[in-house]
Amino acid sequence: MKIVDGVPEGWKREKINEFVTFLGGYAFKSTSYQQEGKYGIVTIKNVQQGNFISKCTGYLDEAPDKMKKHCILNNGNILISLTGNVGRVCLVYGENYLLNQRVAKIEPKNNTPKSFIYWMFDNSIMQKRVENLSYGSAQQNLSPIKLGEQSIILPPHKLIESFDEFASLINIEIIHLLNQTQKLTQARDLLLPRLMSGEIEV
């Protein structure tokens, strides 16, 4: 393979903010949280490495009027933690979730496949770079602006598209299985107390 300017021929250096956008969450007031409600509030606790925790600690019946539309989360959205263990990424599954501050949604730009973006952030090399960018003594914080200014080496678009052909199917299957698991868990939590109380006969 021919090397041109320190990178493989056809590859290029680009800043992250040239092909992704980081969308911040809404500053919810925790005093307005409920134990149950229509919408679950997604915080950094919900964003574990490669694992979205669907159980939320706070809920609301209505979304705030001033909240931006991107804070409504859908299946397949990519999230990244900006506080604590920074740089953790996961795929959202399920419905009726709202994005809280200190968590960002990663949106592709310029037709960059979402699967490529997710697996780019979900690897040890990128994790280390993100950790090195974090700041704070008591609690680590990550600036989406500084992260966006980082340069990485991108393969040719055709190679990215070839990667997406199988990686996108993997992501779809992951989300499908997680949704199935969530439904089974909800069914278990509903039926088990009834079985134990004798409300349902076996």
Short mmCIF file of C-alpha atoms in Angstrom, two decimals:
data_model
loop_
_atom_site.label_atom_id
_atom_site.label_comp_id
_atom_site.label_asym_id
_atom_site.label_seq_id
_atom_site.Cartn_x
_atom_site.Cartn_y
_atom_site.Cartn_z
CA MET A 1 0.00 0.00 0.00
CA LYS A 2 1.35 3.40 -0.97
CA ILE A 3 1.77 5.95 1.82
CA VAL A 4 1.10 9.59 0.98
CA ASP A 5 1.77 12.31 3.57
CA GLY A 6 1.92 9.72 6.32
CA VAL A 7 -1.41 8.01 5.56
CA PRO A 8 -2.44 5.23 3.16
CA GLU A 9 -3.24 6.46 -0.33
CA GLY A 10 -6.91 7.43 -0.59
CA TRP A 11 -7.23 7.96 3.16
CA LYS A 12 -7.40 11.44 4.71
CA ARG A 13 -7.15 13.31 7.98
CA GLU A 14 -10.33 15.03 9.10
CA LYS A 15 -11.55 16.70 12.25
CA ILE A 16 -14.31 14.76 13.96
CA ASN A 17 -16.66 17.74 13.77
CA GLU A 18 -16.47 17.58 9.96
CA PHE A 19 -18.45 14.35 9.86
CA VAL A 20 -20.36 14.23 13.18
CA THR A 21 -22.35 16.62 15.35
CA PHE A 22 -22.60 16.41 19.14
CA LEU A 23 -26.06 17.42 20.39
CA GLY A 24 -26.31 18.20 24.09
CA GLY A 25 -29.15 17.26 26.40
CA TYR A 26 -31.72 19.43 28.16
CA ALA A 27 -31.14 20.86 31.66
CA PHE A 28 -34.02 19.15 33.45
CA LYS A 29 -34.84 20.09 37.03
CA SER A 30 -34.54 16.98 39.17
CA THR A 31 -37.21 18.40 41.50
CA SER A 32 -39.75 17.83 38.73
CA TYR A 33 -38.91 14.12 38.38
CA GLN A 34 -41.49 11.45 39.13
CA GLN A 35 -41.03 7.77 40.00
CA GLU A 36 -43.17 6.85 37.01
CA GLY A 37 -44.26 8.65 33.86
CA LYS A 38 -44.45 8.62 30.08
CA TYR A 39 -40.85 9.69 29.48
CA GLY A 40 -37.68 8.33 31.07
CA ILE A 41 -34.87 10.86 31.64
CA VAL A 42 -31.58 9.53 30.27
CA THR A 43 -28.56 10.56 32.36
CA ILE A 44 -24.92 9.43 32.43
CA LYS A 45 -26.02 6.48 34.59
CA ASN A 46 -27.94 5.11 31.61
CA VAL A 47 -24.90 5.29 29.33
CA GLN A 48 -22.58 2.37 30.02
CA GLN A 49 -19.90 1.22 27.61
CA GLY A 50 -21.75 -0.57 24.82
CA ASN A 51 -24.84 -0.91 27.00
CA PHE A 52 -27.87 1.36 27.32
CA ILE A 53 -29.58 1.05 30.72
CA SER A 54 -33.28 1.35 29.96
CA LYS A 55 -34.37 1.77 33.59
CA CYS A 56 -34.33 5.47 34.51
CA THR A 57 -34.18 7.12 37.93
CA GLY A 58 -36.51 9.95 36.91
CA TYR A 59 -39.62 10.24 34.74
CA LEU A 60 -41.91 12.95 33.35
CA ASP A 61 -45.41 12.86 31.90
CA GLU A 62 -44.72 15.73 29.50
CA ALA A 63 -41.64 17.01 27.69
CA PRO A 64 -40.69 20.64 28.48
CA ASP A 65 -41.89 23.17 25.90
CA LYS A 66 -38.41 24.70 25.50
CA MET A 67 -36.69 21.36 24.98
CA LYS A 68 -35.18 20.86 21.51
CA LYS A 69 -36.52 18.04 19.36
CA HIS A 70 -33.18 16.21 19.24
CA CYS A 71 -33.59 15.45 22.96
CA ILE A 72 -36.34 12.96 22.11
CA LEU A 73 -34.46 9.68 21.70
CA ASN A 74 -35.24 6.87 19.29
CA ASN A 75 -34.04 3.36 18.50
CA GLY A 76 -30.46 3.39 17.22
CA ASN A 77 -29.45 6.83 18.52
CA ILE A 78 -25.80 6.96 19.60
CA LEU A 79 -25.06 8.45 23.03
CA ILE A 80 -21.77 9.47 24.65
CA SER A 81 -21.15 10.35 28.31
CA LEU A 82 -19.58 13.74 29.04
CA THR A 83 -19.11 13.44 32.82
CA GLY A 84 -17.62 10.84 35.16
CA ASN A 85 -16.40 7.91 33.10
CA VAL A 86 -16.29 10.04 29.98
CA GLY A 87 -16.48 8.70 26.46
CA ARG A 88 -18.77 5.75 27.14
CA VAL A 89 -20.97 5.10 24.11
CA CYS A 90 -24.11 3.04 23.60
CA LEU A 91 -27.04 2.53 21.25
CA VAL A 92 -30.49 3.56 22.45
CA TYR A 93 -33.28 1.01 22.28
CA GLY A 94 -36.92 1.43 23.21
CA GLU A 95 -39.13 4.50 23.15
CA ASN A 96 -40.11 7.56 25.19
CA TYR A 97 -36.71 8.67 26.43
CA LEU A 98 -35.51 12.27 26.88
CA LEU A 99 -31.86 13.34 26.80
CA ASN A 100 -30.50 15.02 29.91
CA GLN A 101 -27.48 17.34 30.07
CA ARG A 102 -23.95 15.86 30.35
CA VAL A 103 -24.94 13.24 27.81
CA ALA A 104 -24.64 14.00 24.09
CA LYS A 105 -26.28 12.45 21.06
CA ILE A 106 -23.90 11.80 18.17
CA GLU A 107 -25.40 12.55 14.77
CA PRO A 108 -23.55 11.79 11.50
CA LYS A 109 -22.94 14.50 8.90
CA ASN A 110 -22.31 14.31 5.15
CA ASN A 111 -24.00 10.91 4.78
CA THR A 112 -21.46 9.20 7.02
CA PRO A 113 -23.00 5.84 8.02
CA LYS A 114 -24.18 5.70 11.61
CA SER A 115 -22.69 2.22 12.07
CA PHE A 116 -19.22 3.53 11.22
CA ILE A 117 -19.60 6.38 13.71
CA TYR A 118 -20.70 4.04 16.50
CA TRP A 119 -17.89 1.51 16.08
CA MET A 120 -15.34 4.30 15.62
CA PHE A 121 -16.14 5.58 19.12
CA ASP A 122 -16.60 2.10 20.58
CA ASN A 123 -12.96 1.02 20.51
CA SER A 124 -10.07 1.18 22.97
CA ILE A 125 -7.92 3.58 20.92
CA MET A 126 -10.65 6.21 20.71
CA GLN A 127 -11.55 5.64 24.36
CA LYS A 128 -7.98 6.45 25.38
CA ARG A 129 -7.95 9.62 23.30
CA VAL A 130 -11.23 10.74 24.85
CA GLU A 131 -9.94 10.08 28.37
CA ASN A 132 -6.84 12.17 27.66
CA LEU A 133 -9.09 15.09 26.65
CA SER A 134 -11.10 15.03 29.88
CA TYR A 135 -10.54 17.55 32.65
CA GLY A 136 -11.56 18.10 36.28
CA SER A 137 -10.19 16.93 39.63
CA ALA A 138 -13.22 15.69 41.56
CA GLN A 139 -15.09 14.55 38.45
CA GLN A 140 -13.88 14.17 34.89
CA ASN A 141 -15.64 16.19 32.19
CA LEU A 142 -15.46 16.07 28.42
CA SER A 143 -15.93 19.05 26.11
CA PRO A 144 -17.77 18.12 22.88
CA ILE A 145 -16.06 21.12 21.24
CA LYS A 146 -12.57 19.84 22.05
CA LEU A 147 -13.55 16.33 21.02
CA GLY A 148 -14.84 17.63 17.70
CA GLU A 149 -11.54 19.37 17.03
CA GLN A 150 -9.60 16.10 17.20
CA SER A 151 -8.29 14.78 13.90
CA ILE A 152 -8.51 11.16 12.83
CA ILE A 153 -7.55 9.25 9.71
CA LEU A 154 -10.59 8.27 7.64
CA PRO A 155 -10.67 5.50 5.02
CA PRO A 156 -12.12 6.16 1.54
CA HIS A 157 -15.90 6.52 1.46
CA LYS A 158 -16.31 3.33 -0.56
CA LEU A 159 -14.51 1.39 2.17
CA ILE A 160 -16.73 2.99 4.81
CA GLU A 161 -19.80 1.98 2.78
CA SER A 162 -18.50 -1.60 2.53
CA PHE A 163 -18.06 -1.66 6.30
CA ASP A 164 -21.58 -0.31 6.75
CA GLU A 165 -23.07 -3.13 4.68
CA PHE A 166 -22.45 -5.64 7.47
CA ALA A 167 -21.96 -3.37 10.51
CA SER A 168 -25.41 -1.78 10.12
CA LEU A 169 -26.98 -5.25 10.17
CA ILE A 170 -25.11 -6.02 13.38
CA ASN A 171 -26.42 -2.82 14.99
CA ILE A 172 -29.99 -3.60 13.89
CA GLU A 173 -29.75 -7.08 15.40
CA ILE A 174 -28.28 -5.71 18.64
CA ILE A 175 -31.18 -3.25 19.01
CA HIS A 176 -33.74 -5.95 18.14
CA LEU A 177 -32.36 -8.34 20.78
CA LEU A 178 -32.21 -5.59 23.41
CA ASN A 179 -35.83 -4.65 22.69
CA GLN A 180 -36.85 -8.29 23.04
CA THR A 181 -34.97 -8.59 26.32
CA GLN A 182 -36.66 -5.44 27.62
CA LYS A 183 -40.12 -6.78 26.79
CA LEU A 184 -39.39 -10.13 28.44
CA THR A 185 -38.07 -8.37 31.54
CA GLN A 186 -41.21 -6.23 31.75
CA ALA A 187 -43.39 -9.34 31.39
CA ARG A 188 -41.43 -11.09 34.15
CA ASP A 189 -41.73 -8.11 36.50
CA LEU A 190 -45.49 -7.98 35.84
CA LEU A 191 -46.23 -11.68 36.21
CA LEU A 192 -43.86 -12.77 38.98
CA PRO A 193 -45.55 -10.82 41.82
CA ARG A 194 -48.94 -12.17 40.70
CA LEU A 195 -47.64 -15.72 40.68
CA MET A 196 -46.10 -15.36 44.13
CA SER A 197 -49.28 -13.82 45.56
CA GLY A 198 -51.46 -16.56 44.09
CA GLU A 199 -53.34 -14.11 41.89
CA ILE A 200 -52.41 -16.27 38.91
CA GLU A 201 -52.84 -20.02 39.20
CA VAL A 202 -50.23 -22.30 37.71
#
